[in-house]
Amino acid sequence: MDVSDILAAHEAKQKAIVVEKDIPLEVDAGFLTVTDLNPIDVESYNEDLEDYLLNTARDGVQTLIASLFQLPVTPSEDGPVAKLPAPTTLLPRAKPLPKPKPLTKWEQFAKTKGISHSKKDKKVWDEEKQDWVDRWGWKGANKATEVQWLTEVPKNADVDFDPSAQARKARKERMAKNEKQYQQNLARAQQAAGSASSSTPNATSNVQRKRELDKTLATTRISTASMGKFDKKLDGEKKLRGVKRKFEPAEVSSSTEKSHNLAILSKLDREPSAKKAKSGGDDVLNVRKAVRFASKGKGSAALARQSGGGKGKKGKR
Amino acid sequence: MRPLTEDESKIVFTKLANYVGKNLIHLIDRADEPHCLRLHKDRVFYVSESSMRLAISIAKPNLVSLGTCFGKFSKSGKFKLHITALDYLAQYAKYKVWIKPNGEMPFLYGNHVLKAHLGRITEDTPEHQGVVIYSMSDVPLGFGVTARSTIDTRKLDPTAIIVFHQADVGEYLRDEETLF
């Protein structure tokens, strides 16, 4: 009896079950994915493309199913069911990372001062009710003073003092303030985004804008017929102040004052006035008079001829 | 009382330099005792440092005057020399005009100097130059600004104005209330 055929057939079967490659296949059972990193065998690829692809696919599926059968299995009506493990392949994000939110004014301040912030719980413990109640909102704890049946009235209160209305008013004011600050933060963030795109430093432009606004406001305040004297005053309007003049102290040492004055004098000498230019300088020597005296009234041309006479003969041009 | 600012100093110096020229340095850089210029109620005072230090302790409303008043700043920021500055101007004057005795009284009543009253004049005095006016016995009477240069005056008739009046010692009587 020749068993070699049977053995060969068995071996071929075994081969089909175990896939052996140069680089082992990567299996991610979580995603039911197999990745074949082996380079393509050019010869067989060119010879028969379909067959090559079929073989590669079969190897991959064989490895995947083999890995599936190693997972813990529970029997069910439809057959054994394996629980897939968590996927190991890292998939890239579908959307870009969110941009960091612009800091609010308080957050900026807290950051510079190193103040750390712990988030408050939405619920607070109510001792009377022995229950957790919302901090704000419907039946919120912040309305406790408005709804309580008995309220202590301050000694100096009016006759028509309504404590619940007072508390409600204060709460509404806090809300309005918060809303205002929120809007301001939004506006600031928007402005920062705008100035960042135009590539100017935000802080300086902000300061500059504020200065310009103040300047414009000051101009408009004195641009009425009475130069702002009889205008209606607004609440919290500050008095306009001009530029404060600054003088040196009266008791400067005489030497520094002298040097200061001399510096001013030398500066004055440097800039020629119209008169000086006309009268030919502020010199002690009167050149015109000196020439007249030296040439005995004959003039500068005669003087030049007299003094340069010898030279003129030698160096004829 | 305070020192002059740079702009104010410039205005004062240019005005003084019109009369004393480069000699202005001798006013600032004095050999005997350091002097300084101080502004008090729009008036400029030329005062020795020691007096100035004494005056510091006097309250502003109580301080009437100190040192020598050189002049005052007008509301529009121009500087006007007062006759009280004559002592220093006469000492360092660059250009001088001497007037005849018969011209002294008209000048001291605030009139301009006519050619008929002109005794002597510094040679080569240019036009519109600040000059100090003396009597023939070398007593300073005031100061003014020349109307014509020295050369041009020769051709003029005797009634023509030679020096425009700026200040004269008669002001000590005429403007007694406002001068100091």
Short mmCIF file of C-alpha atoms in Angstrom, two decimals:
data_model
loop_
_atom_site.label_atom_id
_atom_site.label_comp_id
_atom_site.label_asym_id
_atom_site.label_seq_id
_atom_site.Cartn_x
_atom_site.Cartn_y
_atom_site.Cartn_z
CA MET A 1 0.00 0.00 0.00
CA ASP A 2 1.43 3.31 -1.04
CA VAL A 3 0.65 5.97 1.52
CA SER A 4 2.87 8.60 0.00
CA ASP A 5 -0.04 9.97 -2.08
CA ILE A 6 -2.23 10.20 0.98
CA LEU A 7 0.55 11.87 2.94
CA ALA A 8 1.22 14.34 0.14
CA ALA A 9 -2.48 15.13 -0.08
CA HIS A 10 -2.62 15.62 3.68
CA GLU A 11 0.43 17.84 3.56
CA ALA A 12 -1.15 19.97 0.82
CA LYS A 13 -4.23 20.33 3.06
CA GLN A 14 -2.06 21.31 6.01
CA LYS A 15 -0.26 23.86 3.85
CA ALA A 16 -3.53 25.38 2.92
CA ILE A 17 -4.38 25.96 6.57
CA VAL A 18 -1.07 27.49 7.69
CA VAL A 19 0.04 30.52 5.74
CA GLU A 20 3.73 31.17 5.72
CA LYS A 21 5.08 34.43 4.34
CA ASP A 22 8.43 36.27 4.57
CA ILE A 23 6.79 39.03 6.56
CA PRO A 24 3.99 37.64 8.74
CA LEU A 25 0.56 39.07 8.03
CA GLU A 26 -0.82 41.67 10.42
CA VAL A 27 -4.22 40.74 11.74
CA ASP A 28 -6.57 43.18 13.48
CA ALA A 29 -9.42 41.02 14.62
CA GLY A 30 -11.33 44.02 16.00
CA PHE A 31 -11.73 45.54 12.52
CA LEU A 32 -11.69 42.07 10.83
CA THR A 33 -8.72 43.34 8.85
CA VAL A 34 -5.58 41.67 7.52
CA THR A 35 -2.70 43.66 6.11
CA ASP A 36 -0.24 42.00 3.76
CA LEU A 37 3.04 43.90 3.80
CA ASN A 38 4.95 41.47 1.56
CA PRO A 39 6.29 42.83 -1.74
CA ILE A 40 4.58 41.63 -4.88
CA ASP A 41 6.16 38.64 -6.60
CA VAL A 42 6.64 40.18 -10.04
CA GLU A 43 7.00 36.88 -11.93
CA SER A 44 3.75 35.28 -10.85
CA TYR A 45 2.02 38.68 -10.96
CA ASN A 46 2.89 39.09 -14.63
CA GLU A 47 2.11 35.48 -15.47
CA ASP A 48 -1.46 35.35 -14.18
CA LEU A 49 -2.84 38.39 -12.36
CA GLU A 50 -6.20 36.87 -11.40
CA ASP A 51 -4.61 33.78 -9.91
CA TYR A 52 -2.07 35.81 -7.98
CA LEU A 53 -4.70 38.12 -6.48
CA LEU A 54 -6.89 35.15 -5.59
CA ASN A 55 -4.00 33.45 -3.83
CA THR A 56 -3.04 36.54 -1.84
CA ALA A 57 -6.66 37.12 -0.83
CA ARG A 58 -7.10 33.53 0.18
CA ASP A 59 -3.98 33.66 2.35
CA GLY A 60 -5.24 36.75 4.09
CA VAL A 61 -8.71 35.40 4.72
CA GLN A 62 -7.23 32.09 5.91
CA THR A 63 -5.08 33.93 8.48
CA LEU A 64 -8.01 36.06 9.61
CA ILE A 65 -10.33 33.11 10.10
CA ALA A 66 -7.58 31.19 11.89
CA SER A 67 -7.20 34.10 14.30
CA LEU A 68 -10.98 34.27 14.76
CA PHE A 69 -11.10 30.64 15.81
CA GLN A 70 -8.55 31.34 18.54
CA LEU A 71 -10.91 33.83 20.16
CA PRO A 72 -13.14 32.70 23.07
CA VAL A 73 -16.30 31.35 21.58
CA THR A 74 -19.80 31.01 23.02
CA PRO A 75 -22.30 28.65 21.48
CA SER A 76 -25.63 30.06 20.22
CA GLU A 77 -28.60 28.95 18.11
CA ASP A 78 -26.97 30.23 14.94
CA GLY A 79 -23.68 28.54 15.76
CA PRO A 80 -20.60 29.59 17.73
CA VAL A 81 -20.22 33.33 18.31
CA ALA A 82 -16.81 34.92 18.95
CA LYS A 83 -16.42 38.21 20.77
CA LEU A 84 -14.13 40.53 18.83
CA PRO A 85 -11.33 42.24 20.75
CA ALA A 86 -10.79 46.01 20.67
CA PRO A 87 -9.23 47.13 17.37
CA THR A 88 -5.48 47.79 17.46
CA THR A 89 -5.17 49.81 14.22
CA LEU A 90 -5.13 53.56 14.80
CA LEU A 91 -7.39 55.32 12.31
CA PRO A 92 -6.72 58.98 11.45
CA ARG A 93 -9.20 61.69 12.58
CA ALA A 94 -11.95 62.48 10.14
CA LYS A 95 -12.06 66.15 11.19
CA PRO A 96 -9.32 68.64 12.15
CA LEU A 97 -8.49 69.24 15.80
CA PRO A 98 -10.71 71.85 17.44
CA LYS A 99 -9.06 75.26 17.86
CA PRO A 100 -8.44 76.34 21.46
CA LYS A 101 -11.17 78.65 22.68
CA PRO A 102 -10.14 82.28 23.18
CA LEU A 103 -9.73 83.06 26.85
CA THR A 104 -12.27 85.26 28.57
CA LYS A 105 -11.09 88.33 30.39
CA TRP A 106 -11.33 86.55 33.74
CA GLU A 107 -9.47 83.52 32.43
CA GLN A 108 -6.68 85.74 31.14
CA PHE A 109 -6.45 87.45 34.51
CA ALA A 110 -6.52 84.14 36.37
CA LYS A 111 -3.78 82.81 34.12
CA THR A 112 -1.48 85.74 34.78
CA LYS A 113 -2.18 85.60 38.51
CA GLY A 114 -1.92 81.82 38.66
CA ILE A 115 -5.44 81.37 40.01
CA SER A 116 -6.65 77.82 39.51
CA HIS A 117 -10.29 77.14 38.92
CA SER A 118 -12.37 74.19 40.07
CA LYS A 119 -15.62 73.61 38.32
CA LYS A 120 -18.69 73.93 40.55
CA ASP A 121 -21.21 71.09 40.72
CA LYS A 122 -24.56 71.87 39.22
CA LYS A 123 -26.26 70.44 42.30
CA VAL A 124 -25.94 71.66 45.87
CA TRP A 125 -27.04 69.92 49.05
CA ASP A 126 -30.11 71.45 50.66
CA GLU A 127 -30.06 70.88 54.41
CA GLU A 128 -33.77 71.63 54.90
CA LYS A 129 -35.04 69.43 52.11
CA GLN A 130 -32.30 66.86 52.76
CA ASP A 131 -31.90 66.56 49.03
CA TRP A 132 -29.71 67.67 46.14
CA VAL A 133 -31.16 70.72 44.38
CA ASP A 134 -30.05 72.58 41.27
CA ARG A 135 -27.74 75.51 41.88
CA TRP A 136 -29.74 77.60 39.40
CA GLY A 137 -32.63 77.17 37.02
CA TRP A 138 -36.08 75.83 37.88
CA LYS A 139 -36.41 75.79 41.67
CA GLY A 140 -32.74 76.65 41.81
CA ALA A 141 -30.93 77.36 45.04
CA ASN A 142 -30.17 80.90 43.92
CA LYS A 143 -33.87 81.74 44.26
CA ALA A 144 -34.08 80.58 47.88
CA THR A 145 -34.29 84.11 49.32
CA GLU A 146 -37.05 85.02 46.84
CA VAL A 147 -39.35 82.19 47.68
CA GLN A 148 -38.78 81.74 51.40
CA TRP A 149 -41.87 82.51 53.48
CA LEU A 150 -40.07 84.58 56.11
CA THR A 151 -37.34 87.12 55.49
CA GLU A 152 -35.44 89.31 57.89
CA VAL A 153 -35.97 93.01 57.09
CA PRO A 154 -33.09 95.42 57.69
CA LYS A 155 -33.65 98.00 60.41
CA ASN A 156 -33.44 101.06 58.19
CA ALA A 157 -35.76 99.62 55.50
CA ASP A 158 -38.62 101.59 53.93
CA VAL A 159 -42.25 100.87 54.71
CA ASP A 160 -42.83 99.37 51.29
CA PHE A 161 -39.66 97.29 51.37
CA ASP A 162 -40.19 94.04 49.49
CA PRO A 163 -37.38 91.59 50.27
CA SER A 164 -38.32 89.06 47.60
CA ALA A 165 -38.55 91.75 44.91
CA GLN A 166 -35.22 93.12 46.11
CA ALA A 167 -33.55 89.72 45.86
CA ARG A 168 -35.10 89.12 42.46
CA LYS A 169 -33.86 92.48 41.23
CA ALA A 170 -30.34 91.73 42.47
CA ARG A 171 -30.42 88.32 40.75
CA LYS A 172 -31.63 89.84 37.47
CA GLU A 173 -28.86 92.43 37.67
CA ARG A 174 -26.27 89.69 38.13
CA MET A 175 -27.70 87.93 35.09
CA ALA A 176 -27.57 91.11 33.03
CA LYS A 177 -23.99 91.72 34.11
CA ASN A 178 -23.00 88.20 33.19
CA GLU A 179 -24.67 88.52 29.80
CA LYS A 180 -22.89 91.81 29.19
CA GLN A 181 -19.54 90.30 30.10
CA TYR A 182 -20.25 87.35 27.85
CA GLN A 183 -20.99 89.66 24.92
CA GLN A 184 -17.86 91.66 25.63
CA ASN A 185 -15.79 88.48 25.70
CA LEU A 186 -17.30 87.43 22.37
CA ALA A 187 -16.55 90.82 20.85
CA ARG A 188 -13.00 90.74 22.21
CA ALA A 189 -12.40 87.25 20.83
CA GLN A 190 -13.75 88.29 17.45
CA GLN A 191 -11.60 91.38 17.39
CA ALA A 192 -8.53 89.38 18.41
CA ALA A 193 -9.21 86.93 15.59
CA GLY A 194 -9.58 89.82 13.16
CA SER A 195 -6.39 91.57 14.23
CA ALA A 196 -4.48 88.26 14.31
CA SER A 197 -5.36 87.74 10.66
CA SER A 198 -4.13 91.25 9.80
CA SER A 199 -0.85 90.39 11.60
CA THR A 200 -0.78 93.28 14.10
CA PRO A 201 -0.11 92.73 17.80
CA ASN A 202 -3.46 92.68 19.51
CA ALA A 203 -2.58 94.44 22.73
CA THR A 204 -1.04 97.49 21.13
CA SER A 205 -3.83 97.90 18.59
CA ASN A 206 -6.34 97.63 21.41
CA VAL A 207 -4.57 100.32 23.38
CA GLN A 208 -4.26 102.46 20.29
CA ARG A 209 -7.94 102.08 19.49
CA LYS A 210 -8.87 103.05 23.03
CA ARG A 211 -6.68 106.12 22.86
CA GLU A 212 -8.19 107.15 19.55
CA LEU A 213 -11.69 106.69 20.92
CA ASP A 214 -10.86 108.77 23.99
CA LYS A 215 -9.41 111.48 21.79
CA THR A 216 -12.47 111.54 19.55
CA LEU A 217 -14.75 111.63 22.55
CA ALA A 218 -12.81 114.52 24.08
CA THR A 219 -12.99 116.41 20.79
CA THR A 220 -16.72 115.90 20.43
CA ARG A 221 -17.32 117.03 24.00
CA ILE A 222 -15.81 120.44 23.34
CA SER A 223 -17.22 120.76 19.83
CA THR A 224 -20.48 122.43 20.79
CA ALA A 225 -21.41 126.10 20.64
CA SER A 226 -20.47 126.61 24.29
CA MET A 227 -17.35 124.42 23.93
CA GLY A 228 -18.96 121.86 26.20
CA LYS A 229 -19.63 124.24 29.04
CA PHE A 230 -23.44 124.10 29.07
CA ASP A 231 -23.90 120.55 27.82
CA LYS A 232 -26.00 118.05 29.68
CA LYS A 233 -23.76 115.97 31.90
CA LEU A 234 -24.08 112.24 31.58
CA ASP A 235 -23.91 109.86 34.51
CA GLY A 236 -20.35 108.92 35.40
CA GLU A 237 -18.88 111.37 32.92
CA LYS A 238 -15.45 112.42 34.01
CA LYS A 239 -14.18 115.98 33.88
CA LEU A 240 -12.06 116.70 30.83
CA ARG A 241 -8.46 117.25 31.70
CA GLY A 242 -5.90 118.85 29.48
CA VAL A 243 -2.23 118.06 29.31
CA LYS A 244 -0.53 118.94 32.56
CA ARG A 245 2.43 121.23 32.02
CA LYS A 246 5.65 120.19 33.67
CA PHE A 247 8.35 122.59 34.71
CA GLU A 248 11.75 122.12 36.15
CA PRO A 249 12.08 122.77 39.86
CA ALA A 250 12.96 126.34 40.82
CA GLU A 251 15.98 125.30 42.85
CA VAL A 252 18.15 123.72 40.17
CA SER A 253 21.87 124.09 40.77
CA SER A 254 23.18 127.16 38.99
CA SER A 255 25.83 125.25 37.06
CA THR A 256 23.33 122.90 35.41
CA GLU A 257 21.04 125.79 34.59
CA LYS A 258 23.93 127.74 33.13
CA SER A 259 25.02 124.84 30.93
CA HIS A 260 21.40 124.36 29.86
CA ASN A 261 21.12 128.02 28.89
CA LEU A 262 24.44 127.95 27.06
CA ALA A 263 23.24 124.94 25.09
CA ILE A 264 20.15 126.87 24.05
CA LEU A 265 22.34 129.83 23.05
CA SER A 266 24.61 127.69 20.92
CA LYS A 267 21.55 126.17 19.30
CA LEU A 268 20.27 129.66 18.51
CA ASP A 269 23.63 130.58 16.99
CA ARG A 270 23.52 127.56 14.74
CA GLU A 271 20.22 128.40 13.09
CA PRO A 272 20.83 131.45 10.92
CA SER A 273 18.14 134.10 11.18
CA ALA A 274 17.10 136.15 8.18
CA LYS A 275 18.62 139.29 9.65
CA LYS A 276 21.99 137.71 10.35
CA ALA A 277 22.24 136.41 6.81
CA LYS A 278 21.54 139.91 5.46
CA SER A 279 23.93 141.76 7.71
CA GLY A 280 26.73 139.31 7.06
CA GLY A 281 26.97 137.46 10.34
CA ASP A 282 27.24 138.37 13.97
CA ASP A 283 31.03 138.43 14.04
CA VAL A 284 33.13 140.88 15.96
CA LEU A 285 35.17 141.61 12.85
CA ASN A 286 33.40 143.66 10.20
CA VAL A 287 34.94 142.21 7.05
CA ARG A 288 33.71 144.96 4.73
CA LYS A 289 35.15 147.63 6.97
CA ALA A 290 38.44 145.75 7.41
CA VAL A 291 38.86 145.40 3.63
CA ARG A 292 38.16 149.10 3.13
CA PHE A 293 40.73 149.94 5.80
CA ALA A 294 43.41 147.57 4.47
CA SER A 295 43.03 148.66 0.83
CA LYS A 296 42.86 152.32 1.84
CA GLY A 297 39.43 152.71 0.29
CA LYS A 298 40.24 151.12 -3.07
CA GLY A 299 38.19 147.95 -2.56
CA SER A 300 38.76 144.22 -2.39
CA ALA A 301 39.70 143.79 -6.07
CA ALA A 302 42.59 146.21 -5.74
CA LEU A 303 43.73 144.44 -2.58
CA ALA A 304 43.73 141.06 -4.29
CA ARG A 305 45.71 142.42 -7.22
CA GLN A 306 48.23 144.01 -4.89
CA SER A 307 48.83 140.93 -2.72
CA GLY A 308 48.67 138.27 -5.48
CA GLY A 309 50.55 140.32 -8.13
CA GLY A 310 53.83 138.36 -7.99
CA LYS A 311 52.07 135.00 -8.04
CA GLY A 312 49.95 135.96 -11.01
CA LYS A 313 52.98 136.48 -13.22
CA LYS A 314 54.55 133.14 -12.33
CA GLY A 315 51.47 130.95 -12.61
CA LYS A 316 49.84 132.16 -15.79
CA ARG A 317 46.89 130.05 -16.75
CA MET B 1 8.24 131.43 40.29
CA ARG B 2 9.75 128.87 37.98
CA PRO B 3 12.62 128.53 35.51
CA LEU B 4 11.88 129.26 31.88
CA THR B 5 11.05 126.40 29.57
CA GLU B 6 13.24 125.87 26.55
CA ASP B 7 10.84 127.66 24.21
CA GLU B 8 10.53 130.61 26.55
CA SER B 9 14.31 130.80 26.96
CA LYS B 10 14.68 130.87 23.19
CA ILE B 11 12.23 133.74 22.86
CA VAL B 12 13.92 135.75 25.62
CA PHE B 13 17.42 135.10 24.33
CA THR B 14 16.61 136.06 20.75
CA LYS B 15 15.08 139.30 22.00
CA LEU B 16 18.08 140.10 24.19
CA ALA B 17 20.54 139.08 21.49
CA ASN B 18 18.96 141.71 19.28
CA TYR B 19 20.47 144.33 21.59
CA VAL B 20 23.58 142.76 23.08
CA GLY B 21 24.53 140.19 20.44
CA LYS B 22 27.17 137.72 21.55
CA ASN B 23 27.57 139.55 24.86
CA LEU B 24 24.52 137.62 26.02
CA ILE B 25 26.95 134.97 27.22
CA HIS B 26 28.25 137.42 29.82
CA LEU B 27 24.75 137.69 31.25
CA ILE B 28 24.34 133.94 31.56
CA ASP B 29 27.89 133.00 32.46
CA ARG B 30 28.75 135.66 35.00
CA ALA B 31 32.12 135.72 36.68
CA ASP B 32 31.04 137.34 39.97
CA GLU B 33 27.84 135.62 41.06
CA PRO B 34 25.67 133.09 39.27
CA HIS B 35 22.49 134.66 37.97
CA CYS B 36 19.44 132.98 36.56
CA LEU B 37 16.21 133.84 34.77
CA ARG B 38 12.94 133.16 36.56
CA LEU B 39 9.36 133.50 35.41
CA HIS B 40 6.85 134.86 37.89
CA LYS B 41 3.34 135.97 36.88
CA ASP B 42 4.38 136.16 33.21
CA ARG B 43 7.30 138.42 34.06
CA VAL B 44 10.89 137.38 33.51
CA PHE B 45 13.28 138.26 36.29
CA TYR B 46 17.05 138.25 36.13
CA VAL B 47 18.10 137.41 39.64
CA SER B 48 21.17 136.30 41.51
CA GLU B 49 21.01 132.71 42.68
CA SER B 50 21.16 133.60 46.37
CA SER B 51 18.18 135.98 46.09
CA MET B 52 16.32 133.41 44.09
CA ARG B 53 16.84 130.82 46.82
CA LEU B 54 15.53 133.26 49.39
CA ALA B 55 12.50 133.98 47.24
CA ILE B 56 11.60 130.30 46.98
CA SER B 57 10.22 130.42 50.51
CA ILE B 58 7.79 133.22 49.64
CA ALA B 59 4.33 132.16 48.57
CA LYS B 60 3.35 132.93 45.00
CA PRO B 61 0.62 135.49 45.77
CA ASN B 62 2.89 137.30 48.19
CA LEU B 63 5.90 137.57 45.90
CA VAL B 64 5.76 140.91 44.08
CA SER B 65 9.17 141.14 42.48
CA LEU B 66 12.71 139.82 42.71
CA GLY B 67 15.98 140.76 41.10
CA THR B 68 15.65 142.76 37.91
CA CYS B 69 12.57 142.50 35.76
CA PHE B 70 13.68 142.00 32.15
CA GLY B 71 10.23 142.12 30.62
CA LYS B 72 7.06 140.17 30.31
CA PHE B 73 5.41 137.60 28.12
CA SER B 74 2.28 138.80 26.41
CA LYS B 75 -0.76 136.54 26.34
CA SER B 76 0.13 135.53 22.79
CA GLY B 77 3.56 134.34 23.96
CA LYS B 78 5.66 137.25 22.70
CA PHE B 79 8.30 138.75 24.94
CA LYS B 80 8.35 142.48 25.59
CA LEU B 81 11.43 144.06 27.13
CA HIS B 82 10.85 146.50 29.96
CA ILE B 83 12.86 149.63 30.66
CA THR B 84 14.09 147.95 33.85
CA ALA B 85 16.36 145.79 31.68
CA LEU B 86 18.19 148.93 30.53
CA ASP B 87 21.00 148.56 33.08
CA TYR B 88 22.16 145.30 31.56
CA LEU B 89 21.41 146.23 27.96
CA ALA B 90 23.41 149.48 28.27
CA GLN B 91 26.30 147.59 29.81
CA TYR B 92 26.61 145.11 26.95
CA ALA B 93 25.01 146.99 24.05
CA LYS B 94 26.52 146.29 20.67
CA TYR B 95 25.03 149.20 18.76
CA LYS B 96 24.50 152.58 20.36
CA VAL B 97 22.84 155.85 19.46
CA TRP B 98 23.62 159.13 21.18
CA ILE B 99 21.03 161.89 21.02
CA LYS B 100 21.52 165.64 21.37
CA PRO B 101 20.30 167.40 24.52
CA ASN B 102 17.39 169.01 22.62
CA GLY B 103 16.21 165.53 21.61
CA GLU B 104 16.32 164.03 25.08
CA MET B 105 12.95 165.31 26.32
CA PRO B 106 10.96 164.28 23.20
CA PHE B 107 12.45 160.79 23.50
CA LEU B 108 11.75 160.57 27.22
CA TYR B 109 8.09 161.38 26.49
CA GLY B 110 7.88 158.27 24.31
CA ASN B 111 8.53 159.70 20.85
CA HIS B 112 10.72 158.18 18.17
CA VAL B 113 14.21 159.56 17.57
CA LEU B 114 14.36 161.97 14.62
CA LYS B 115 17.39 162.59 12.50
CA ALA B 116 17.55 166.19 13.77
CA HIS B 117 18.13 164.88 17.30
CA LEU B 118 20.72 162.32 16.34
CA GLY B 119 24.10 163.10 17.84
CA ARG B 120 26.18 160.04 17.06
CA ILE B 121 25.53 156.50 15.96
CA THR B 122 27.64 153.36 15.90
CA GLU B 123 29.06 152.81 12.46
CA ASP B 124 27.59 150.01 10.27
CA THR B 125 24.43 149.68 12.29
CA PRO B 126 22.11 147.60 10.13
CA GLU B 127 18.41 148.23 9.56
CA HIS B 128 15.92 147.07 12.24
CA GLN B 129 18.71 146.50 14.75
CA GLY B 130 18.07 146.89 18.45
CA VAL B 131 20.04 149.85 19.78
CA VAL B 132 20.49 151.47 23.17
CA ILE B 133 20.02 155.22 23.28
CA TYR B 134 22.31 157.43 25.31
CA SER B 135 22.42 161.15 26.01
CA MET B 136 25.55 162.94 24.81
CA SER B 137 26.95 162.58 28.34
CA ASP B 138 26.70 158.75 28.01
CA VAL B 139 23.66 158.35 30.26
CA PRO B 140 21.46 155.50 28.99
CA LEU B 141 17.95 156.82 28.24
CA GLY B 142 16.24 153.83 26.70
CA PHE B 143 16.31 151.55 23.72
CA GLY B 144 14.76 151.22 20.32
CA VAL B 145 15.05 149.71 16.86
CA THR B 146 16.77 151.43 13.95
CA ALA B 147 14.57 152.46 11.07
CA ARG B 148 17.44 152.73 8.58
CA SER B 149 21.03 151.53 8.41
CA THR B 150 23.76 154.05 9.22
CA ILE B 151 24.65 154.61 5.58
CA ASP B 152 21.04 155.25 4.59
CA THR B 153 20.55 157.85 7.31
CA ARG B 154 22.90 160.29 5.62
CA LYS B 155 20.53 160.91 2.72
CA LEU B 156 17.44 161.45 4.93
CA ASP B 157 15.81 164.78 5.78
CA PRO B 158 16.01 166.02 9.41
CA THR B 159 12.41 165.10 10.30
CA ALA B 160 12.79 161.45 9.31
CA ILE B 161 12.63 158.81 12.04
CA ILE B 162 15.96 157.12 12.71
CA VAL B 163 15.16 154.95 15.75
CA PHE B 164 11.76 153.57 16.66
CA HIS B 165 11.04 154.04 20.34
CA GLN B 166 10.79 150.84 22.39
CA ALA B 167 11.29 151.92 25.99
CA ASP B 168 12.65 154.97 27.80
CA VAL B 169 13.38 155.87 31.37
CA GLY B 170 10.34 158.17 31.38
CA GLU B 171 8.30 155.02 31.78
CA TYR B 172 9.42 154.81 35.39
CA LEU B 173 7.01 157.73 35.96
CA ARG B 174 4.46 157.13 33.21
CA ASP B 175 3.87 153.40 33.77
CA GLU B 176 4.62 153.27 37.44
CA GLU B 177 1.59 151.08 38.25
CA THR B 178 2.06 148.45 35.59
CA LEU B 179 5.80 148.40 35.07
CA PHE B 180 6.86 146.12 37.90
#
